Coordinates of C-alpha atoms in Angstrom, one line a residue:
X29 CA 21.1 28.0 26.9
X30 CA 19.7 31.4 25.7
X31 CA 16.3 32.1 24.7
X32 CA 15.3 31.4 21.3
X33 CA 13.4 34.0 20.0
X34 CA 9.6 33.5 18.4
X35 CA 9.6 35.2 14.8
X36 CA 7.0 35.3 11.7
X37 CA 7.2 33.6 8.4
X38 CA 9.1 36.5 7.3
X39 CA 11.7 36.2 10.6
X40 CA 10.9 39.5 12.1
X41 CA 11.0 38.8 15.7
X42 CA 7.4 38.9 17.7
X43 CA 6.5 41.0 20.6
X44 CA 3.5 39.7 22.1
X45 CA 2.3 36.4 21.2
X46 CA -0.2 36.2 24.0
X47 CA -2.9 39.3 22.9
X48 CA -4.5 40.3 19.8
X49 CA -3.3 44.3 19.0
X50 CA -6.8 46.4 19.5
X51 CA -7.6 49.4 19.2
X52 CA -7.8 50.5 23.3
X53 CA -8.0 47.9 25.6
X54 CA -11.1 45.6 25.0
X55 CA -11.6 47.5 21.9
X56 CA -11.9 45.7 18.5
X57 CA -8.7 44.0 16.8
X58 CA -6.6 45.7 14.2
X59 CA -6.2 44.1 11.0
X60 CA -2.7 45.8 11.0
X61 CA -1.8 42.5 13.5
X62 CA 0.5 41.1 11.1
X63 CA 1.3 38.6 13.7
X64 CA -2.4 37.2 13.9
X65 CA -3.6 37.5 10.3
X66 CA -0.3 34.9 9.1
X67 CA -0.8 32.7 12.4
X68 CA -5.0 32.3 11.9
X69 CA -4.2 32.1 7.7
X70 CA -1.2 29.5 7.8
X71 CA -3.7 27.4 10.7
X72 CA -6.6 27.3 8.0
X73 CA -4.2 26.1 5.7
X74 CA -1.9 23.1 7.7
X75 CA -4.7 20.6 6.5
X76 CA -4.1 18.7 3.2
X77 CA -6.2 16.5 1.6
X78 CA -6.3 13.2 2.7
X79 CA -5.5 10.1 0.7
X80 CA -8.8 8.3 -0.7
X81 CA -7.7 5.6 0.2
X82 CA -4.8 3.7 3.0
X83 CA -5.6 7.5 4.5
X84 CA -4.3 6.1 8.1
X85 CA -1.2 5.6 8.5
X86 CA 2.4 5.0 10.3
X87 CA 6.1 5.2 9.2
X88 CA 9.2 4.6 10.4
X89 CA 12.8 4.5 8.7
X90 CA 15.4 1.7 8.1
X91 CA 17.7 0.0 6.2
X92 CA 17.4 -3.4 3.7
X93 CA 20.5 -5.6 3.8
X94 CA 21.5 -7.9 1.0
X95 CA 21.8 -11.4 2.9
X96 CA 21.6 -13.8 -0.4
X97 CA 23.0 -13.5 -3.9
X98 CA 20.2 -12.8 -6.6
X99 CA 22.2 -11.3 -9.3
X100 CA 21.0 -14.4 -11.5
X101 CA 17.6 -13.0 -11.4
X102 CA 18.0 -9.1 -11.6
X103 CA 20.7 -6.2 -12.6
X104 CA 19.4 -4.3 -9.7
X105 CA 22.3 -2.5 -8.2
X106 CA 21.1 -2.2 -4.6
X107 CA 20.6 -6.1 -4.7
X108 CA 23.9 -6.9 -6.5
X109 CA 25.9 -7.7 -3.2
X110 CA 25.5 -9.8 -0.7
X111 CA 25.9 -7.4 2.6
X112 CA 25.0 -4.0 0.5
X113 CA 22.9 -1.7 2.8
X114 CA 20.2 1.0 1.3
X115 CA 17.9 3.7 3.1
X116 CA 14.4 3.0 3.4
X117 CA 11.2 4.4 4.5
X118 CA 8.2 2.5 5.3
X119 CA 4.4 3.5 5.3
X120 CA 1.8 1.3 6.7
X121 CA -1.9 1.9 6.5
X122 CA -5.1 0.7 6.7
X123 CA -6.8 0.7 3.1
X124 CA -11.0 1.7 4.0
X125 CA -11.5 4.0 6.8
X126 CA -10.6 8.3 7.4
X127 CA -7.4 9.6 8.7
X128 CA -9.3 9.6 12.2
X129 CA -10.3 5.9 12.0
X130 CA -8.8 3.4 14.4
X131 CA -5.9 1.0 13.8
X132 CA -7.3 -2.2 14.7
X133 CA -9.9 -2.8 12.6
X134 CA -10.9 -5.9 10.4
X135 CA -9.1 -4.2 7.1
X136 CA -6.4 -5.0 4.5
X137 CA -2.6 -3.2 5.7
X138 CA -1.1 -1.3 3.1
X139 CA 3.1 -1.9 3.1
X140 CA 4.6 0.8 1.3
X141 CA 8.6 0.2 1.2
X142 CA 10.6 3.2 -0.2
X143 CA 14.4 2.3 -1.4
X144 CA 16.8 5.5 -1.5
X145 CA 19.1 3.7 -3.9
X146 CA 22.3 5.3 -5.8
X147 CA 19.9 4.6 -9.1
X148 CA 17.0 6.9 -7.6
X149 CA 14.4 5.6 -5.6
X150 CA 12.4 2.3 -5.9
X151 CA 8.8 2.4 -4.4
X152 CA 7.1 -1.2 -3.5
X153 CA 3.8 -0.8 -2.6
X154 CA 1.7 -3.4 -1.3
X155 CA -0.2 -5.2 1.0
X156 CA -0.2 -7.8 4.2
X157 CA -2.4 -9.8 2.1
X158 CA -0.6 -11.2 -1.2
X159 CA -4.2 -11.2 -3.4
X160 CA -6.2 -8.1 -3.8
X161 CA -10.1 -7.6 -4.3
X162 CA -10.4 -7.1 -7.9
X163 CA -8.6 -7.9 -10.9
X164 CA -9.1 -4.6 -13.1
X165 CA -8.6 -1.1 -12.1
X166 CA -11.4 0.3 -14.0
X167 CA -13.5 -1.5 -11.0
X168 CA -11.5 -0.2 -8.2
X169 CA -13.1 3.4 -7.7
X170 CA -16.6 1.5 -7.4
X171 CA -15.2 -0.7 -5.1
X172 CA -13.9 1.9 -2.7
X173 CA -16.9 3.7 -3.1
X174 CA -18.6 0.5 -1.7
X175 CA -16.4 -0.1 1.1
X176 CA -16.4 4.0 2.1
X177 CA -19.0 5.6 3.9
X178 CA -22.7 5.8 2.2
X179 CA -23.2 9.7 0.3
X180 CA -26.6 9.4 2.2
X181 CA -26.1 7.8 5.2
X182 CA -22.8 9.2 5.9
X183 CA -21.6 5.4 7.4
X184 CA -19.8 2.0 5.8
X185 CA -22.8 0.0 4.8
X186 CA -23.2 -3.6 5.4
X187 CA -25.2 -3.7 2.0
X188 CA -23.3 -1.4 0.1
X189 CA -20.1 -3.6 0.8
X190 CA -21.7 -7.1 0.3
X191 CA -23.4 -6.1 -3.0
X192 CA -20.4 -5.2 -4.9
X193 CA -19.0 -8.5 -3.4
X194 CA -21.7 -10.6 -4.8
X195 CA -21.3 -9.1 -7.9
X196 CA -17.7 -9.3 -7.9
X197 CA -16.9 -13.1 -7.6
X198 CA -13.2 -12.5 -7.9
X199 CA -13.4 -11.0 -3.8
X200 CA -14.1 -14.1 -2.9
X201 CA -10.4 -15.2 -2.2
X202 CA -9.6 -12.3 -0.4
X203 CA -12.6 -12.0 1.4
X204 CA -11.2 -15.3 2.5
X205 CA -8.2 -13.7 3.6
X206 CA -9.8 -10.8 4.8
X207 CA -12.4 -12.5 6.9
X208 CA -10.0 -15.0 8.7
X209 CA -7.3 -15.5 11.1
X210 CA -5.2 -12.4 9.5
X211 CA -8.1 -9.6 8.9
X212 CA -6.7 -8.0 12.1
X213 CA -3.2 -7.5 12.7
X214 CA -2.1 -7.5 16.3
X215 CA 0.3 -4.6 15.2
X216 CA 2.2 -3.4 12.1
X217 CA 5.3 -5.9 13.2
X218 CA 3.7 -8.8 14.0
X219 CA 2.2 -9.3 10.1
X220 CA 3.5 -9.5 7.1
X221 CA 3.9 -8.2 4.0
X222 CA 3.7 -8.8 0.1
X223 CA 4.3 -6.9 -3.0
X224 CA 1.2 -8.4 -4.2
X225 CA 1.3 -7.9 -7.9
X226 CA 3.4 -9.7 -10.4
X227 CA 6.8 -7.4 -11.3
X228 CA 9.7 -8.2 -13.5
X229 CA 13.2 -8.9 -13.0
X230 CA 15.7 -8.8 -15.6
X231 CA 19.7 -9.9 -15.4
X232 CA 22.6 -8.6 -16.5
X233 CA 22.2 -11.2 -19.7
X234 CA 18.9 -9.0 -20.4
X235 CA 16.9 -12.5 -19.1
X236 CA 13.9 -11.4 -18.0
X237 CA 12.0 -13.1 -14.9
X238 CA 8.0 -12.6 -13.2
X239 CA 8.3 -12.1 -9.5
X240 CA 6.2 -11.8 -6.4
X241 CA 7.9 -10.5 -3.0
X242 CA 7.3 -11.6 0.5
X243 CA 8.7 -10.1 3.6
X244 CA 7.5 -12.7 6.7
X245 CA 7.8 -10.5 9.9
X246 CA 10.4 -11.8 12.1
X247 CA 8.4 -10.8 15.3
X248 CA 6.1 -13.6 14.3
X249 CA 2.5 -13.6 12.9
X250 CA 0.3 -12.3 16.0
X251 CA -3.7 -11.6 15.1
X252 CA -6.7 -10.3 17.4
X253 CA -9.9 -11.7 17.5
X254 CA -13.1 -9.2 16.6
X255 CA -13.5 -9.4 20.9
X256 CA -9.9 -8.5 21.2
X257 CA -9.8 -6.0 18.4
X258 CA -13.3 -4.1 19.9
X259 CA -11.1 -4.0 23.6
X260 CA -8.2 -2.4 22.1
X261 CA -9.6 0.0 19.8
X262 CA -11.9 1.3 23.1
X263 CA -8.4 1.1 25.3
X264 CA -5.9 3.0 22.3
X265 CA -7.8 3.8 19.0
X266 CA -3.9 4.4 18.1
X267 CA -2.7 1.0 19.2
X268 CA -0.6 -0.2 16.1
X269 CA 1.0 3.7 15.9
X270 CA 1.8 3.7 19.6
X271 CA 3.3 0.0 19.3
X272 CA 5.4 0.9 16.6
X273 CA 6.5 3.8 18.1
X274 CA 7.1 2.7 21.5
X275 CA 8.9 -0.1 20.0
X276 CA 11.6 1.8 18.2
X277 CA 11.9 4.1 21.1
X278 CA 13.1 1.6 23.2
X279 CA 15.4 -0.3 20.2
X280 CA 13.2 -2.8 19.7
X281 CA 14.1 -2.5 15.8
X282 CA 11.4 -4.8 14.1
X283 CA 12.7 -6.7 11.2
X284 CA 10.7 -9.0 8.4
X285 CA 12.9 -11.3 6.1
X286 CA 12.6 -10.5 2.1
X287 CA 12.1 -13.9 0.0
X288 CA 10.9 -13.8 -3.5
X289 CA 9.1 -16.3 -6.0
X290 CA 10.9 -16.3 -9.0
X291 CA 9.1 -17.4 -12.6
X292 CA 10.8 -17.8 -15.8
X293 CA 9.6 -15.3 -17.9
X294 CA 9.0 -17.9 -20.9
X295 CA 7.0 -20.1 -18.3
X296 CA 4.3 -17.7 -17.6
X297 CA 2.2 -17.9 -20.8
X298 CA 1.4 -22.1 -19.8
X299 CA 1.4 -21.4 -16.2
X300 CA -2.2 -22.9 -14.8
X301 CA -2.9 -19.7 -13.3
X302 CA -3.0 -16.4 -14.5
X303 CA 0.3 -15.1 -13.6
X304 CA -0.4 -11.3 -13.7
X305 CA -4.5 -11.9 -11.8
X306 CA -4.0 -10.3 -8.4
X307 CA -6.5 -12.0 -7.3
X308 CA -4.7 -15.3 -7.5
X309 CA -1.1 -16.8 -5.6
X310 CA 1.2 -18.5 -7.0
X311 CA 1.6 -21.7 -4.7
X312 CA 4.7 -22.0 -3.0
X313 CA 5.6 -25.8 -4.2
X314 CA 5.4 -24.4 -8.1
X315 CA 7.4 -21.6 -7.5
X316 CA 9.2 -22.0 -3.7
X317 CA 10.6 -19.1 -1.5
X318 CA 13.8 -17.8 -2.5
X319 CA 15.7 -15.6 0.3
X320 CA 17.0 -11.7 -1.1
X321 CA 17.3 -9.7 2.6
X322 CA 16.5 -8.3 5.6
X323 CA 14.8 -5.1 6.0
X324 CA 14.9 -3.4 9.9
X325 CA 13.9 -0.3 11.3
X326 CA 15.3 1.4 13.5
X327 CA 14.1 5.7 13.7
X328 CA 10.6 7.1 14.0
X329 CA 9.9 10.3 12.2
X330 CA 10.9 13.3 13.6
X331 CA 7.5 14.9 12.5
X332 CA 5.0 12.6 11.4
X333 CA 3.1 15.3 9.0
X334 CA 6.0 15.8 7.2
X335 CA 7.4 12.5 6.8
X336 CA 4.1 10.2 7.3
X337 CA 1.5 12.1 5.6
X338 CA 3.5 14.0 3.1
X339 CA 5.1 10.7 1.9
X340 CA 4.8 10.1 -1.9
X341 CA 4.6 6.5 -3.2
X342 CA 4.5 5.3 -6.7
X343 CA 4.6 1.6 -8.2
X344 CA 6.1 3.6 -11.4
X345 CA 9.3 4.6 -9.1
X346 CA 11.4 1.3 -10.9
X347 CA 15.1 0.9 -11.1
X348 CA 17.3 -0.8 -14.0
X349 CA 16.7 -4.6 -13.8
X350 CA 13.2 -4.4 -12.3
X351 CA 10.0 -3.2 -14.3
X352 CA 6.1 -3.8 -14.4
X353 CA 4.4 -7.0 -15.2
X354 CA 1.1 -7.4 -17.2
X355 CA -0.8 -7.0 -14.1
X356 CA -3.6 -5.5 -15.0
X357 CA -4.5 -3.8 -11.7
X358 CA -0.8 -2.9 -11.6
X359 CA -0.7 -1.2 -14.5
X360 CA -3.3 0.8 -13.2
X361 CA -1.7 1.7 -10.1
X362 CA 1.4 3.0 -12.6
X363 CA -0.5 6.4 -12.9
X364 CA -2.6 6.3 -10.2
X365 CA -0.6 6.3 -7.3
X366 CA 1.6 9.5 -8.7
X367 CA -1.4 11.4 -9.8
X368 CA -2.8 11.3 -6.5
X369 CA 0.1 12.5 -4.8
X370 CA 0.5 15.6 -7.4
X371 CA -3.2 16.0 -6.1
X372 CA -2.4 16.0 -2.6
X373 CA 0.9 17.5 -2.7
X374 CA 1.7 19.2 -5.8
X375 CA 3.5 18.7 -9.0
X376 CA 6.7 19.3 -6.7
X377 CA 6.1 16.7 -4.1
X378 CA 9.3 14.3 -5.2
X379 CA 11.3 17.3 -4.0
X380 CA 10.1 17.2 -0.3
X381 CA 13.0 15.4 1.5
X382 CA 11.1 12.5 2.5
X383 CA 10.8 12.1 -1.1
X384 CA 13.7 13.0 -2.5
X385 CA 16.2 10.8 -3.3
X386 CA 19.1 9.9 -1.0
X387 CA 21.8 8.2 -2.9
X388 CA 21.0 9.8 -6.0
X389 CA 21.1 12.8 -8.3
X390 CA 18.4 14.2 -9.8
X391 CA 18.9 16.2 -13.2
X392 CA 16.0 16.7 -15.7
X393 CA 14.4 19.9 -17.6
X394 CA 11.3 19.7 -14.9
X395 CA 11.1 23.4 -13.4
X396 CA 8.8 25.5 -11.9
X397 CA 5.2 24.7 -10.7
X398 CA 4.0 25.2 -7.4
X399 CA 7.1 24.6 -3.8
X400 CA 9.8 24.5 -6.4
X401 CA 12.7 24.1 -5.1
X402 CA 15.1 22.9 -7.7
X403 CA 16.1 25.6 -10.7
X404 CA 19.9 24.4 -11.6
X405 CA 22.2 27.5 -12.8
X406 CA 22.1 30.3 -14.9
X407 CA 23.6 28.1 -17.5
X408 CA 20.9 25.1 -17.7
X409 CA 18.6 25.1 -20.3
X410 CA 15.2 23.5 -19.9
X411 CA 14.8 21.4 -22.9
X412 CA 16.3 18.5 -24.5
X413 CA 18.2 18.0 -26.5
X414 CA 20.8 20.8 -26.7
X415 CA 24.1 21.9 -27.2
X416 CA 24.7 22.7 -23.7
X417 CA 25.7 20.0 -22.2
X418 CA 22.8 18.8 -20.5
X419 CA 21.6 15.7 -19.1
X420 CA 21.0 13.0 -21.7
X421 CA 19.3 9.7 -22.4
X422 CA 21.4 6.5 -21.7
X423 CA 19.5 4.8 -24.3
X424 CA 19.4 1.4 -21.9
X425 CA 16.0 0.4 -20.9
X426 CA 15.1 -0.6 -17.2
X427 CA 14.3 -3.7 -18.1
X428 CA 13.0 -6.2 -20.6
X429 CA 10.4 -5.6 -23.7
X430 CA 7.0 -7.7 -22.9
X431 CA 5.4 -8.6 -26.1
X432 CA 2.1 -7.8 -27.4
X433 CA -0.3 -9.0 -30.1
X434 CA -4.1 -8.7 -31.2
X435 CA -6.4 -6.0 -31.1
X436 CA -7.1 -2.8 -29.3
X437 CA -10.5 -2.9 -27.7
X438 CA -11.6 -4.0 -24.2
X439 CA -10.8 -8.0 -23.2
X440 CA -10.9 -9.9 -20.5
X441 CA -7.8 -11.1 -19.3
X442 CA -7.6 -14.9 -20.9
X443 CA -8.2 -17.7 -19.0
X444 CA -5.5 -20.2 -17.6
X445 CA -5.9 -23.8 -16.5
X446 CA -7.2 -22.9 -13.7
X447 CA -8.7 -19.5 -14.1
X448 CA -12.0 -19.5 -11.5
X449 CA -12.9 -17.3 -9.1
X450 CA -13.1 -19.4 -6.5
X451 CA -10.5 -22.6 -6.8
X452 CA -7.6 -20.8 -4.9
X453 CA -10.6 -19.5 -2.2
X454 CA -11.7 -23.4 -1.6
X455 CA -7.7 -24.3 -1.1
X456 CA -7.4 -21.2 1.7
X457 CA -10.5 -22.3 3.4
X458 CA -9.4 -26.0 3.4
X459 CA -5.8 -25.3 4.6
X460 CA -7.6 -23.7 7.5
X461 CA -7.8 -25.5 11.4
X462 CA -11.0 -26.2 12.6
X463 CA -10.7 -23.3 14.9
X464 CA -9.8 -21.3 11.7
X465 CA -12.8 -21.9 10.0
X466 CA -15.0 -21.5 12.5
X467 CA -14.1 -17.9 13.5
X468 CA -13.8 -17.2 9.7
X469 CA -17.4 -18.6 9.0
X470 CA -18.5 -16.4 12.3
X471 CA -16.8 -13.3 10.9
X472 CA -18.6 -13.7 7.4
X473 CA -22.4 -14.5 9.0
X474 CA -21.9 -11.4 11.2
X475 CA -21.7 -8.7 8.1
X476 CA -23.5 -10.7 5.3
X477 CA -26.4 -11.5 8.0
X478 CA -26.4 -8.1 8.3
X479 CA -27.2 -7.1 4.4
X480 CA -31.4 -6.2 3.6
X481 CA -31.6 -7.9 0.5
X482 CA -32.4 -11.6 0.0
X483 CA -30.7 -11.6 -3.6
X484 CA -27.9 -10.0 -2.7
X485 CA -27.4 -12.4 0.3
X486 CA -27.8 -15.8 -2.2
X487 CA -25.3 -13.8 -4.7
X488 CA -22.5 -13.9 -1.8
X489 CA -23.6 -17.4 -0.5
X490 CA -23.5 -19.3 -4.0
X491 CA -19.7 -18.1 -4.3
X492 CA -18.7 -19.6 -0.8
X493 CA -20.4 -22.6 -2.4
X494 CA -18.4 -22.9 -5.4
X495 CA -15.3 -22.4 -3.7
X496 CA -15.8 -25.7 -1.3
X497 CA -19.5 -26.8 -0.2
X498 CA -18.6 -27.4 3.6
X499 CA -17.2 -23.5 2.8
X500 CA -20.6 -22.5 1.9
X501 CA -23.0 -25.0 3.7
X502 CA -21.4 -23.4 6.8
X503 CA -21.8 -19.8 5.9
X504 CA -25.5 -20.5 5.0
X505 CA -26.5 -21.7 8.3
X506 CA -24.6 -19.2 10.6
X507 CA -26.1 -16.4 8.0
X508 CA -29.6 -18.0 9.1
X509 CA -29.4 -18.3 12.0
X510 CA -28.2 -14.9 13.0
X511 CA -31.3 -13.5 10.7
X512 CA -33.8 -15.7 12.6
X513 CA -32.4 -14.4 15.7

């Protein structure tokens, strides 16, 4: 094999990539070095800013397969046959800590699925949890704030965390979650993962239905203790990147089963719960697992910058027959998630192949900005509509009208049947084994004991209360005694 030769940016070919050019030996460095000027400029340069948030993360590609017919419930072409295969990527994450921060920490996962379907690409982007810590996107910057590091201290505060919690009674389900069994994956394929919010689905008929998506890991659930979880991140702060890695290396393709809970769209208005509260799950003997698919995957990235980091995700990436729901922290997410990724990557980041689409074309009047890489031909024009030709509305919408009524202004969302905070909360906590409950109780006491304010403490403990006394007697106690300690 001959020698590949080393060139600049520009491709002229480099002589010496070993010493600076100086004037004399050991005399001062040129600035006519092309060579080092581009090489120290581009190396300033190769950082990007990190997401906010779910800023640690893994990827890996794949394929979803079609295993069950649910062209009753949507028009989606990528689901419309049993046995149809579609490209995906998939991003996991933790949600709190820096790009540098370790895998196996006590955290929400985030599971962002990317479809390359012939319609354009579908983005699902959720969570191993299926409830979420706030109801309301206009809270979800403070929250963050609370669970990131301290402007003054420069660390995650125990109080900081637990204050917005106490005054944010709708946590208390997922701190539920959060706190238990489940708070720390063993790895990224031994959890599973949810869509979390509420979306639509609409038929060929134009019947619209609410869903909620579950993909149950086929490894099987696995979990670490906080004892276990301390060991590993000491032994492999990288543990649940080297796992998955190592584990598609050697063809061990990990695989999680798609089901979906499927709601008539005419049933959600009398539904006991809010339907479109994140905070809240539907329960599986209203609304029972329906199987859709397989996904597997089977290639790591080839550079994880480029595919991992620089991967784009956007709940408003939808598809004909599926659409947005209601969900108010949803809806929020709808601008969000692409804003933040024109932040980080530029108005022209759909266009970088790990977010471009696969199966399909794209053809708008977009053009320009910064990394453009699409201009169409002499011919194209860049506005619409014209005489030319050009691409053109199909006039059918993605899915089905939701419809509105009242007044503009700000509202809480309206209450259901069974519309508390902390019902759902009381239910986890008493589907729970006693061994369950106590390591959940032990994992609450050891943050909340650690909280400087009495008021803020009795804030947290009255909603472990509400949500089952034996719940909140036990929290009480362990909280007291670890303080008297």
């Amino acid at each position: 094999m001959s020698q590949r030769v080393l060139t600049t940016e520009s491709g002229a070919p480099v002589a010496d990539n070993q010493n600076s050019a100086t004037a004399g030996a050991g005399g001062p460095i040129l600035v006519q070095d092309q060579h080092l000027l581009e090489k120290l400029a581009r190396f300033n340069r190769e950082r990007i800013p990190e997401r906010v948030v779910h800023a640690r993360g893994s990827g890996a590609y794949g394929y979803f397969e079609v295993t069950d017919d649910v062209t009753g419930f949507t028009r989606a072409d990528f689901l419309s046959e049993v046995g149809r295969r579609t490209e995906t990527f998939i991003r996991f994450s933790t949600v709190a800590d820096s790009l540098g921060g370790a895998d196996a920490v006590r955290d929400p996962r985030g599971f962002a699925l990317k479809f390359y379907t012939n319609e354009g690409n579908y983005d699902l982007v959720g969570n191993n949890t299926p409830v979420f810590f706030i109801k309301d996107p206009i809270k979800f910057p403070d929250f963050i704030h609370s669970q990131k590091r301290d402007p003054f201290t420069g660390r995650q505060e125990p109080d900081n965390v637990w204050d917005f919690w106490a005054n944010s009674p709708e946590a208390t389900h997922q701190i539920t979650w959060l706190m238990g069994d489940r708070g720390i994956p063993a790895s990224y394929r031994h959890m599973n993962g949810f869509g979390s919010h509420t979306y639509q689905w609409t038929n060929a008929k134009g019947e619209a239905f609410f869903v909620k998506y579950h993909f149950k890991t086929n490894q099987g659930v696995r979990s670490l203790s906080a004892e276990q979880a301390a060991e590993q991140v000491g032994k492999d702060a990288n543990s649940h990147q080297t796992d998955l890695l190592q584990a598609i290396e050697r063809g061990v393709n990990p695989s999680w089963t798609l089901h979906v809970q499927v709601m008539p769209a005419a049933e959600a208005a009398d539904y006991r719960f809010n339907p479109f509260d994140v905070t809240k799950v539907w329960p599986h003997a209203d609304y029972p697992l329906q199987r859709v698919g397989r996904l597997v995957l089977d290639r790591n990235p080839d550079n994880v910058f480029a595919e991992v980091e620089q991967a784009a995700f956007s709940p408003n990436n939808f598809v004909p027959g599926i659409g947005p729901s209601p969900d108010k922290m949803l809806q929020g997410r709808l601008f969000a998630y692409a804003d933040a990724q024109r932040y980080r990557l530029g108005i022209n980041h759909t266009q970088l192949p790990v977010n471009a689409p696969k199966a399909a074309d794209v053809d708008n009047y977009g053009r320009d900005g910064l990394h453009a890489t699409r201009y169409g031909s002499r011919q194209d024009k860049n506005y619409e509509p014209n005489s030319y030709a050009g691409p053109a509305q199909t006039g059918a919408a993605l899915g089905s009208p939701l419809a509105v009524h009242g007044w503009t202004g700000t509202h809480e969302a309206p209450l259901h049947a069974k519309d508390d905070d902390f019902f759902q909360a009381g239910e986890l906590y008493r589907l729970m084994s006693a061994d369950e409950k106590d390591r959940l109780i032990a994992n609450i006491a050891g943050g909340l004991s650690q909280v400087t304010r009495d008021d803020v403490i009795e804030k947290n403990l009255a909603h472990f209360h509400a949500a089952d006394a034996d719940y909140g007697k036990r929290v009480e106690e362990a909280v007291r005694a670890l303080r008297e300690d």
